[in-house]
Amino acid sequence: GYVVGVQVAPNDRLAIGFSYRSEIKHELEGDIDFQNVPALLGADPRFQDGPGGARLVTPSVATLSLSYGITDQFRIMADYQQTGWSSMKDVTIKRATGTVVGSEDFSWEDSDYVSIGAEYDLSDAFTLRAGVGQDESPTNDVTRTPRLPDNDRKLYSIGATWNVSQNLSIDAAFQRIEIDSPSIDLPVEAAAGNTSTLVGEFSGHANLFGVSAQYRF
């Protein structure tokens, strides 16, 4: 894969940046190992151990960023990001001979992320910042599984920088992620060809804390 980027500053207050990270194609290899196979199926060639693998394509990411200084102390920033999740069509596990062992359909869609934030210099020593964002999920109601019960989410962030000296600075941040409650209504194939339906709802959130320090020699 590759990454390219560019930043343009038409004047002292405005900066525009763009970056693109390409898809990366992975060829995964390993050993297929079945456990707790019922005795009646022990001789079935579909459940025999052996070498195998899968192909996985991680998505491209394109990002456009803007920063504008309202005053020398106050700046606003905005981001738009598109992630090419449509590359994750499925994950199909195959034997070394090419025989399909199993496949999970994702049918994910490209997703958009938008955010806006601001930062304010209280003084040469302290800078405050805050922002909000909306992140679209690539999952959908048809193929969503309990392995990844994801959905659209909102992000709220606050942070600060303390310039202790010309050489040392300390950053701290907090982010709250609120996930829209996803639901699943998924047919599940059971033994003997029977099919049942897994129905349910999920809820979730995340609180992220971060502290970092940088020293310049």
Coordinates of N, CA and C in Angstrom, one line a residue:
G1 N 0.8 -1.2 0.0 CA 0.0 0.0 0.0 C 0.9 1.2 0.0
Y2 N 0.2 2.4 0.0 CA 1.0 3.6 0.0 C 0.1 4.7 0.7
V3 N 0.8 5.8 1.1 CA 0.2 6.9 1.7 C 0.7 8.2 1.0
V4 N -0.2 9.1 0.6 CA 0.3 10.4 0.0 C -0.5 11.5 0.8
G5 N 0.1 12.7 0.8 CA -0.5 13.8 1.4 C 0.0 15.1 1.0
V6 N -0.8 16.2 1.2 CA -0.3 17.5 0.8 C -1.0 18.5 1.8
Q7 N -0.3 19.6 2.1 CA -0.8 20.7 2.9 C -0.5 22.0 2.2
V8 N -1.6 22.8 2.1 CA -1.5 24.1 1.4 C -1.9 25.2 2.5
A9 N -1.1 26.3 2.5 CA -1.4 27.4 3.4 C -1.5 28.7 2.6
P10 N -2.7 29.0 2.1 CA -2.8 30.2 1.2 C -2.4 31.5 2.0
N11 N -2.6 31.5 3.3 CA -2.2 32.7 4.1 C -1.9 32.3 5.5
D12 N -1.6 33.2 6.3 CA -1.2 32.9 7.7 C -2.3 32.3 8.5
R13 N -3.5 32.4 8.2 CA -4.6 32.0 9.0 C -5.2 30.6 8.5
L14 N -5.1 30.3 7.2 CA -5.8 29.2 6.7 C -4.8 28.1 6.3
A15 N -5.1 26.9 6.6 CA -4.3 25.7 6.2 C -5.3 24.6 5.7
I16 N -5.0 24.0 4.6 CA -5.8 22.9 4.0 C -4.9 21.7 3.8
G17 N -5.4 20.6 4.3 CA -4.6 19.4 4.2 C -5.4 18.2 3.5
F18 N -4.8 17.4 2.8 CA -5.4 16.2 2.2 C -4.5 15.0 2.3
S19 N -5.0 13.9 2.7 CA -4.2 12.7 2.7 C -5.0 11.5 2.1
Y20 N -4.3 10.5 1.6 CA -4.9 9.3 1.1 C -4.1 8.1 1.4
R21 N -4.7 7.1 2.0 CA -4.1 5.8 2.3 C -4.8 4.8 1.5
S22 N -4.0 4.0 0.7 CA -4.6 3.1 -0.2 C -5.1 1.8 0.5
E23 N -5.9 1.0 -0.2 CA -6.3 -0.3 0.2 C -5.0 -1.1 0.4
I24 N -5.0 -2.1 1.3 CA -3.9 -3.1 1.4 C -4.5 -4.5 1.4
K25 N -4.0 -5.3 0.5 CA -4.5 -6.6 0.3 C -3.6 -7.6 1.1
H26 N -4.3 -8.4 1.9 CA -3.6 -9.3 2.8 C -4.0 -10.8 2.3
E27 N -3.0 -11.6 2.3 CA -3.2 -13.0 2.0 C -2.8 -13.8 3.3
L28 N -3.8 -14.2 4.1 CA -3.6 -14.8 5.4 C -3.4 -16.3 5.2
E29 N -2.5 -16.9 5.9 CA -2.2 -18.3 5.8 C -2.1 -18.9 7.2
G30 N -2.6 -20.1 7.4 CA -2.6 -20.8 8.7 C -3.0 -22.2 8.6
D31 N -3.4 -22.7 9.7 CA -3.9 -24.1 9.8 C -5.4 -24.1 10.2
I32 N -6.2 -24.9 9.5 CA -7.6 -25.0 9.9 C -7.7 -26.2 10.9
D33 N -8.3 -25.9 12.0 CA -8.3 -26.8 13.1 C -9.8 -26.9 13.6
F34 N -10.4 -28.1 13.5 CA -11.8 -28.3 14.0 C -11.7 -29.0 15.3
Q35 N -12.5 -28.5 16.2 CA -12.6 -29.1 17.6 C -14.1 -29.5 17.9
N36 N -14.2 -30.5 18.7 CA -15.6 -30.9 19.2 C -16.5 -31.3 18.0
V37 N -15.9 -31.9 17.0 CA -16.8 -32.4 15.9 C -17.5 -33.6 16.3
P38 N -18.9 -33.6 16.1 CA -19.6 -34.8 16.5 C -19.1 -36.1 15.8
A39 N -19.2 -37.2 16.5 CA -18.6 -38.5 15.9 C -19.2 -38.8 14.6
L40 N -20.5 -38.5 14.4 CA -21.1 -38.8 13.1 C -20.5 -38.1 11.9
L41 N -19.9 -36.9 12.2 CA -19.3 -36.1 11.2 C -17.8 -36.2 11.1
G42 N -17.2 -37.0 12.0 CA -15.7 -37.1 12.1 C -15.1 -37.5 10.8
A43 N -15.8 -38.3 9.9 CA -15.2 -38.8 8.7 C -15.5 -37.9 7.5
D44 N -16.3 -36.8 7.8 CA -16.7 -35.9 6.7 C -15.5 -35.1 6.3
P45 N -15.2 -35.1 5.0 CA -14.0 -34.3 4.6 C -14.1 -32.8 4.8
R46 N -15.3 -32.3 5.0 CA -15.4 -30.9 5.2 C -14.9 -30.5 6.6
F47 N -14.7 -31.4 7.5 CA -14.3 -31.1 8.9 C -12.9 -31.7 9.1
Q48 N -12.1 -31.9 8.1 CA -10.7 -32.4 8.3 C -9.8 -31.2 8.5
D49 N -8.8 -31.3 9.4 CA -7.8 -30.3 9.7 C -6.9 -30.2 8.5
G50 N -6.2 -29.1 8.4 CA -5.2 -28.9 7.3 C -4.9 -27.5 7.0
P51 N -3.9 -27.2 6.1 CA -3.5 -25.8 5.8 C -4.6 -25.1 5.1
G52 N -4.7 -23.8 5.3 CA -5.7 -23.0 4.6 C -5.4 -21.5 4.8
G53 N -6.3 -20.7 4.4 CA -6.1 -19.2 4.5 C -7.3 -18.4 4.1
A54 N -7.1 -17.1 4.0 CA -8.2 -16.2 3.6 C -7.6 -15.0 3.0
R55 N -8.4 -14.3 2.2 CA -7.9 -13.0 1.6 C -8.7 -11.9 2.3
L56 N -8.0 -10.8 2.7 CA -8.6 -9.7 3.4 C -8.1 -8.4 2.8
V57 N -9.0 -7.5 2.5 CA -8.6 -6.2 1.9 C -9.0 -5.1 2.9
T58 N -8.0 -4.5 3.5 CA -8.3 -3.4 4.4 C -8.6 -2.1 3.6
P59 N -9.4 -1.2 4.1 CA -10.0 -0.1 3.3 C -9.0 1.0 3.1
S60 N -9.3 1.8 2.0 CA -8.6 3.0 1.7 C -9.3 4.1 2.6
V61 N -8.5 5.1 2.9 CA -9.0 6.2 3.8 C -8.5 7.6 3.1
A62 N -9.5 8.4 2.8 CA -9.2 9.8 2.3 C -9.7 10.8 3.3
T63 N -8.8 11.8 3.6 CA -9.1 12.7 4.6 C -8.8 14.2 4.1
L64 N -9.8 15.0 4.3 CA -9.6 16.5 4.0 C -9.8 17.2 5.3
S65 N -8.8 18.1 5.6 CA -8.8 18.8 6.9 C -8.6 20.3 6.6
L66 N -9.2 21.1 7.5 CA -9.1 22.6 7.4 C -8.8 23.1 8.8
S67 N -8.0 24.2 8.8 CA -7.8 24.9 10.0 C -7.8 26.4 9.7
Y68 N -8.5 27.2 10.5 CA -8.6 28.6 10.2 C -8.4 29.4 11.5
G69 N -7.5 30.3 11.6 CA -7.3 31.2 12.8 C -8.2 32.4 12.8
I70 N -9.2 32.4 13.6 CA -10.1 33.5 13.8 C -9.4 34.7 14.3
T71 N -8.6 34.4 15.3 CA -7.6 35.4 15.9 C -6.3 34.7 16.1
D72 N -5.3 35.4 16.6 CA -4.1 34.8 16.9 C -4.2 33.7 18.0
Q73 N -5.2 33.9 18.9 CA -5.4 32.9 20.0 C -6.5 31.8 19.7
F74 N -7.4 32.1 18.8 CA -8.6 31.2 18.6 C -8.6 30.6 17.2
R75 N -8.6 29.3 17.1 CA -8.6 28.6 15.8 C -9.8 27.6 15.8
I76 N -10.3 27.4 14.6 CA -11.3 26.3 14.4 C -10.7 25.3 13.4
M77 N -11.1 24.1 13.5 CA -10.7 23.0 12.6 C -11.9 22.1 12.2
A78 N -11.7 21.5 11.0 CA -12.8 20.6 10.6 C -12.2 19.5 9.8
D79 N -12.8 18.3 9.8 CA -12.3 17.2 9.1 C -13.4 16.5 8.4
Y80 N -13.1 16.0 7.2 CA -14.0 15.1 6.5 C -13.2 13.9 6.1
Q81 N -13.7 12.7 6.4 CA -13.0 11.5 6.1 C -13.9 10.4 5.5
Q82 N -13.5 9.8 4.4 CA -14.2 8.7 3.8 C -13.4 7.4 3.9
T83 N -14.0 6.4 4.4 CA -13.3 5.1 4.5 C -13.9 4.1 3.6
G84 N -13.1 3.5 2.7 CA -13.7 2.6 1.7 C -13.9 1.2 2.2
W85 N -14.9 1.1 3.1 CA -15.2 -0.2 3.7 C -15.8 -1.2 2.8
S86 N -16.2 -0.7 1.6 CA -16.8 -1.6 0.6 C -15.8 -2.7 0.1
S87 N -14.5 -2.5 0.4 CA -13.6 -3.5 0.1 C -13.8 -4.8 1.0
M88 N -14.4 -4.6 2.1 CA -14.7 -5.7 3.0 C -16.0 -6.4 2.6
K89 N -16.0 -7.0 1.5 CA -17.3 -7.7 1.1 C -17.5 -8.9 1.9
D90 N -16.5 -9.7 2.1 CA -16.7 -11.0 2.9 C -15.3 -11.4 3.3
V91 N -15.3 -12.4 4.2 CA -14.1 -13.1 4.6 C -14.4 -14.6 4.3
T92 N -13.7 -15.2 3.3 CA -13.9 -16.6 2.9 C -12.6 -17.4 3.2
I93 N -12.8 -18.4 4.0 CA -11.7 -19.3 4.4 C -11.7 -20.5 3.5
K94 N -10.5 -20.7 2.9 CA -10.3 -21.8 1.9 C -9.2 -22.7 2.4
R95 N -9.3 -23.9 1.9 CA -8.2 -24.9 2.1 C -7.1 -24.5 1.1
A96 N -5.9 -25.1 1.3 CA -4.8 -24.9 0.4 C -5.2 -25.4 -1.0
T97 N -6.2 -26.3 -1.1 CA -6.6 -26.8 -2.4 C -7.6 -25.9 -3.1
G98 N -8.1 -24.9 -2.4 CA -9.0 -24.0 -3.0 C -10.5 -24.2 -2.5
T99 N -10.7 -25.3 -1.8 CA -12.1 -25.7 -1.4 C -12.5 -24.7 -0.3
V100 N -13.7 -24.2 -0.4 CA -14.2 -23.2 0.6 C -14.6 -23.9 1.9
V101 N -14.1 -23.5 3.0 CA -14.5 -24.1 4.3 C -15.6 -23.3 4.9
G102 N -15.6 -22.0 4.8 CA -16.6 -21.2 5.3 C -16.5 -19.7 4.9
S103 N -17.6 -19.0 4.9 CA -17.6 -17.6 4.4 C -18.5 -16.8 5.2
E104 N -18.1 -15.6 5.6 CA -18.9 -14.7 6.3 C -19.1 -13.4 5.5
D105 N -20.4 -13.1 5.2 CA -20.8 -12.0 4.4 C -20.8 -10.7 5.2
F106 N -20.1 -9.7 4.8 CA -20.1 -8.4 5.5 C -21.0 -7.4 4.7
S107 N -20.7 -7.3 3.4 CA -21.4 -6.4 2.5 C -21.4 -5.0 3.1
W108 N -20.2 -4.6 3.6 CA -20.1 -3.3 4.2 C -20.1 -2.2 3.2
E109 N -20.4 -1.0 3.6 CA -20.5 0.2 2.7 C -19.5 1.2 3.1
D110 N -19.1 2.0 2.1 CA -18.2 3.1 2.5 C -18.8 4.0 3.5
S111 N -18.0 4.6 4.4 CA -18.5 5.4 5.5 C -17.9 6.7 5.5
D112 N -18.6 7.7 6.1 CA -18.2 9.1 6.2 C -18.0 9.5 7.6
Y113 N -17.0 10.3 7.9 CA -16.8 10.9 9.2 C -16.6 12.4 9.1
V114 N -17.3 13.1 9.9 CA -17.2 14.6 9.9 C -17.0 15.1 11.3
S115 N -16.2 16.1 11.5 CA -15.9 16.6 12.8 C -15.6 18.1 12.7
I116 N -15.8 18.8 13.8 CA -15.5 20.2 13.9 C -15.0 20.5 15.3
G117 N -14.0 21.3 15.4 CA -13.4 21.6 16.8 C -12.8 22.9 16.8
A118 N -12.3 23.3 18.0 CA -11.7 24.6 18.1 C -10.6 24.5 19.3
E119 N -9.7 25.4 19.2 CA -8.7 25.5 20.3 C -8.4 27.0 20.6
Y120 N -8.2 27.2 21.9 CA -8.0 28.6 22.3 C -6.8 28.7 23.2
D121 N -5.9 29.6 22.9 CA -4.7 29.8 23.8 C -5.0 30.7 24.9
L122 N -5.1 30.2 26.1 CA -5.3 31.0 27.3 C -4.1 31.9 27.5
S123 N -2.9 31.4 27.3 CA -1.7 32.1 27.4 C -0.6 31.3 26.6
D124 N 0.6 31.8 26.7 CA 1.7 31.0 26.1 C 1.8 29.6 26.7
A125 N 1.4 29.4 27.9 CA 1.6 28.2 28.6 C 0.4 27.2 28.4
F126 N -0.9 27.7 28.3 CA -2.0 26.8 28.3 C -2.9 27.0 27.0
T127 N -3.3 25.9 26.4 CA -4.2 25.9 25.3 C -5.3 24.9 25.6
L128 N -6.6 25.3 25.4 CA -7.7 24.5 25.6 C -8.3 24.1 24.2
R129 N -8.9 22.9 24.1 CA -9.5 22.5 22.8 C -10.7 21.6 23.1
A130 N -11.7 21.6 22.1 CA -12.9 20.8 22.2 C -13.4 20.5 20.8
G131 N -14.1 19.4 20.7 CA -14.7 19.1 19.3 C -15.8 18.1 19.4
V132 N -16.5 18.0 18.3 CA -17.6 17.0 18.2 C -17.4 16.3 16.8
G133 N -17.9 15.1 16.7 CA -17.8 14.4 15.5 C -18.9 13.4 15.3
Q134 N -19.2 13.0 14.0 CA -20.2 12.0 13.7 C -19.5 11.0 12.8
D135 N -19.6 9.7 13.2 CA -18.9 8.7 12.5 C -20.0 7.7 12.0
E136 N -20.0 7.5 10.7 CA -21.0 6.6 10.1 C -20.4 5.1 10.1
S137 N -21.3 4.2 10.5 CA -20.9 2.8 10.5 C -21.0 2.1 9.2
P138 N -20.0 1.3 8.8 CA -20.1 0.5 7.6 C -21.1 -0.6 7.6
T139 N -21.5 -1.0 8.8 CA -22.4 -2.2 8.9 C -23.8 -1.9 8.5
N140 N -24.6 -2.9 8.4 CA -26.0 -2.8 8.0 C -26.9 -3.8 8.7
D141 N -28.2 -3.5 8.7 CA -29.1 -4.4 9.5 C -29.2 -5.8 8.9
V142 N -28.8 -6.0 7.7 CA -29.0 -7.3 7.1 C -27.9 -8.3 7.5
T143 N -26.7 -7.8 7.5 CA -25.5 -8.7 7.7 C -24.8 -8.4 9.1
R144 N -25.4 -7.5 9.9 CA -24.7 -7.3 11.2 C -24.8 -8.5 12.1
T145 N -23.7 -8.8 12.7 CA -23.6 -10.0 13.6 C -23.2 -9.6 15.0
P146 N -23.4 -10.5 16.0 CA -23.0 -10.2 17.3 C -21.5 -10.1 17.5
R147 N -20.7 -10.5 16.5 CA -19.2 -10.4 16.6 C -18.8 -8.9 16.6
L148 N -19.6 -8.1 15.8 CA -19.3 -6.7 15.7 C -20.6 -5.9 15.6
P149 N -21.3 -5.7 16.7 CA -22.6 -5.0 16.7 C -22.4 -3.5 16.6
D150 N -21.9 -3.0 15.5 CA -21.5 -1.6 15.4 C -22.7 -0.8 14.8
N151 N -22.6 0.5 15.0 CA -23.6 1.4 14.5 C -23.0 2.8 14.4
D152 N -23.8 3.7 13.9 CA -23.3 5.1 13.8 C -23.0 5.6 15.2
R153 N -22.1 6.5 15.3 CA -21.6 7.0 16.6 C -21.4 8.5 16.6
K154 N -21.5 9.1 17.8 CA -21.2 10.5 18.0 C -20.0 10.6 19.0
L155 N -19.1 11.5 18.7 CA -17.9 11.6 19.5 C -17.8 13.1 20.1
Y156 N -17.5 13.2 21.4 CA -17.3 14.4 22.1 C -16.0 14.5 22.8
S157 N -15.2 15.5 22.5 CA -13.8 15.5 23.0 C -13.5 16.9 23.6
I158 N -12.6 16.8 24.7 CA -12.1 18.0 25.3 C -10.6 17.7 25.5
G159 N -9.8 18.7 25.6 CA -8.4 18.5 25.9 C -7.6 19.8 26.2
A160 N -6.4 19.6 26.5 CA -5.6 20.8 26.9 C -4.1 20.5 26.7
T161 N -3.3 21.5 26.5 CA -1.9 21.4 26.4 C -1.3 22.4 27.4
W162 N -0.3 21.9 28.2 CA 0.5 22.7 29.1 C 1.9 22.8 28.6
N163 N 2.3 24.0 28.2 CA 3.7 24.2 27.8 C 4.5 24.5 29.1
V164 N 5.1 23.5 29.7 CA 5.8 23.7 31.0 C 7.0 24.6 30.8
S165 N 7.7 24.4 29.7 CA 8.9 25.2 29.3 C 9.0 25.2 27.8
Q166 N 10.1 25.8 27.3 CA 10.3 25.7 25.9 C 10.6 24.3 25.4
N167 N 11.0 23.5 26.3 CA 11.4 22.1 25.9 C 10.3 21.1 26.2
L168 N 9.5 21.3 27.3 CA 8.6 20.3 27.7 C 7.1 20.7 27.6
S169 N 6.3 19.8 27.0 CA 4.9 20.1 26.9 C 4.1 18.8 27.3
I170 N 3.0 19.0 28.0 CA 2.1 17.9 28.4 C 0.7 18.1 27.8
D171 N 0.2 17.0 27.3 CA -1.2 17.0 26.7 C -2.1 16.1 27.4
A172 N -3.3 16.5 27.6 CA -4.3 15.6 28.2 C -5.6 15.7 27.4
A173 N -6.4 14.6 27.3 CA -7.6 14.6 26.5 C -8.6 13.6 27.1
F174 N -9.8 13.9 26.8 CA -10.9 13.0 27.2 C -11.9 12.9 26.0
Q175 N -12.3 11.7 25.6 CA -13.3 11.6 24.6 C -14.4 10.6 25.0
R176 N -15.7 11.0 24.7 CA -16.8 10.2 25.0 C -17.4 9.8 23.7
I177 N -17.6 8.5 23.5 CA -18.2 7.9 22.3 C -19.6 7.3 22.6
E178 N -20.6 7.8 21.9 CA -22.0 7.3 22.1 C -22.4 6.6 20.8
I179 N -22.7 5.3 21.0 CA -23.0 4.4 19.8 C -24.6 4.3 19.7
D180 N -25.1 4.6 18.6 CA -26.5 4.3 18.4 C -26.8 2.9 18.6
S181 N -27.9 2.5 19.3 CA -28.2 1.1 19.6 C -28.5 0.3 18.3
P182 N -27.6 -0.6 18.0 CA -27.8 -1.5 16.8 C -28.7 -2.6 17.1
S183 N -29.3 -3.1 16.1 CA -30.2 -4.3 16.3 C -29.8 -5.3 15.2
I184 N -30.1 -6.6 15.5 CA -29.8 -7.7 14.5 C -31.0 -8.5 14.4
D185 N -31.2 -9.0 13.2 CA -32.3 -10.0 12.8 C -31.7 -10.9 11.8
L186 N -30.9 -11.9 12.3 CA -30.0 -12.6 11.5 C -30.4 -14.1 11.4
P187 N -30.6 -14.7 10.2 CA -30.8 -16.1 10.1 C -29.5 -16.8 10.5
V188 N -29.7 -17.9 11.3 CA -28.5 -18.7 11.7 C -28.8 -20.1 11.4
E189 N -27.9 -20.7 10.6 CA -28.0 -22.1 10.2 C -27.5 -23.0 11.3
A190 N -28.4 -23.9 11.8 CA -28.1 -24.8 12.9 C -27.8 -26.2 12.3
A191 N -27.7 -27.1 13.2 CA -27.4 -28.5 12.8 C -28.6 -29.1 12.0
A192 N -28.2 -30.1 11.2 CA -29.2 -30.8 10.4 C -29.9 -29.9 9.4
G193 N -29.3 -28.8 9.0 CA -29.9 -27.9 8.0 C -31.0 -27.0 8.5
N194 N -31.3 -27.1 9.8 CA -32.3 -26.2 10.4 C -31.8 -24.8 10.5
T195 N -32.7 -23.8 10.4 CA -32.4 -22.4 10.4 C -33.2 -21.7 11.5
S196 N -32.5 -21.0 12.4 CA -33.2 -20.2 13.4 C -32.9 -18.7 13.1
T197 N -33.5 -17.8 13.9 CA -33.2 -16.4 13.7 C -32.7 -15.8 15.0
L198 N -31.6 -15.1 15.0 CA -31.1 -14.4 16.1 C -31.5 -13.0 16.1
V199 N -32.3 -12.6 17.1 CA -32.9 -11.3 17.2 C -32.5 -10.6 18.5
G200 N -32.1 -9.4 18.4 CA -31.7 -8.7 19.6 C -31.2 -7.3 19.4
E201 N -30.9 -6.6 20.4 CA -30.4 -5.2 20.4 C -29.2 -5.1 21.3
F202 N -28.3 -4.1 20.9 CA -27.1 -3.9 21.7 C -27.0 -2.4 22.1
S203 N -26.3 -2.2 23.1 CA -26.0 -0.8 23.5 C -24.6 -0.7 23.9
G204 N -24.0 0.5 23.7 CA -22.6 0.6 24.1 C -22.1 2.1 24.1
H205 N -21.0 2.3 24.8 CA -20.4 3.6 24.8 C -18.9 3.4 25.2
A206 N -18.1 4.4 25.0 CA -16.7 4.3 25.4 C -16.2 5.6 26.0
N207 N -15.4 5.6 27.0 CA -14.8 6.7 27.5 C -13.3 6.6 27.4
L208 N -12.6 7.5 26.7 CA -11.2 7.4 26.4 C -10.4 8.5 27.1
F209 N -9.4 8.2 27.8 CA -8.6 9.2 28.5 C -7.1 9.0 27.9
G210 N -6.5 10.2 27.7 CA -5.1 10.1 27.2 C -4.3 11.2 27.8
V211 N -3.0 10.9 28.2 CA -2.1 11.9 28.7 C -0.7 11.6 28.0
S212 N -0.1 12.6 27.5 CA 1.2 12.4 26.8 C 2.1 13.6 27.2
A213 N 3.4 13.3 27.0 CA 4.4 14.4 27.3 C 5.4 14.3 26.2
Q214 N 5.9 15.5 25.8 CA 6.9 15.6 24.8 C 8.1 16.5 25.3
Y215 N 9.3 16.0 25.1 CA 10.4 16.8 25.5 C 11.3 17.0 24.2
R216 N 11.7 18.3 24.0 CA 12.5 18.7 22.8 C 13.9 19.0 23.2
F217 N 14.8 18.3 22.6 CA 16.2 18.6 23.0 C 16.8 19.7 22.1

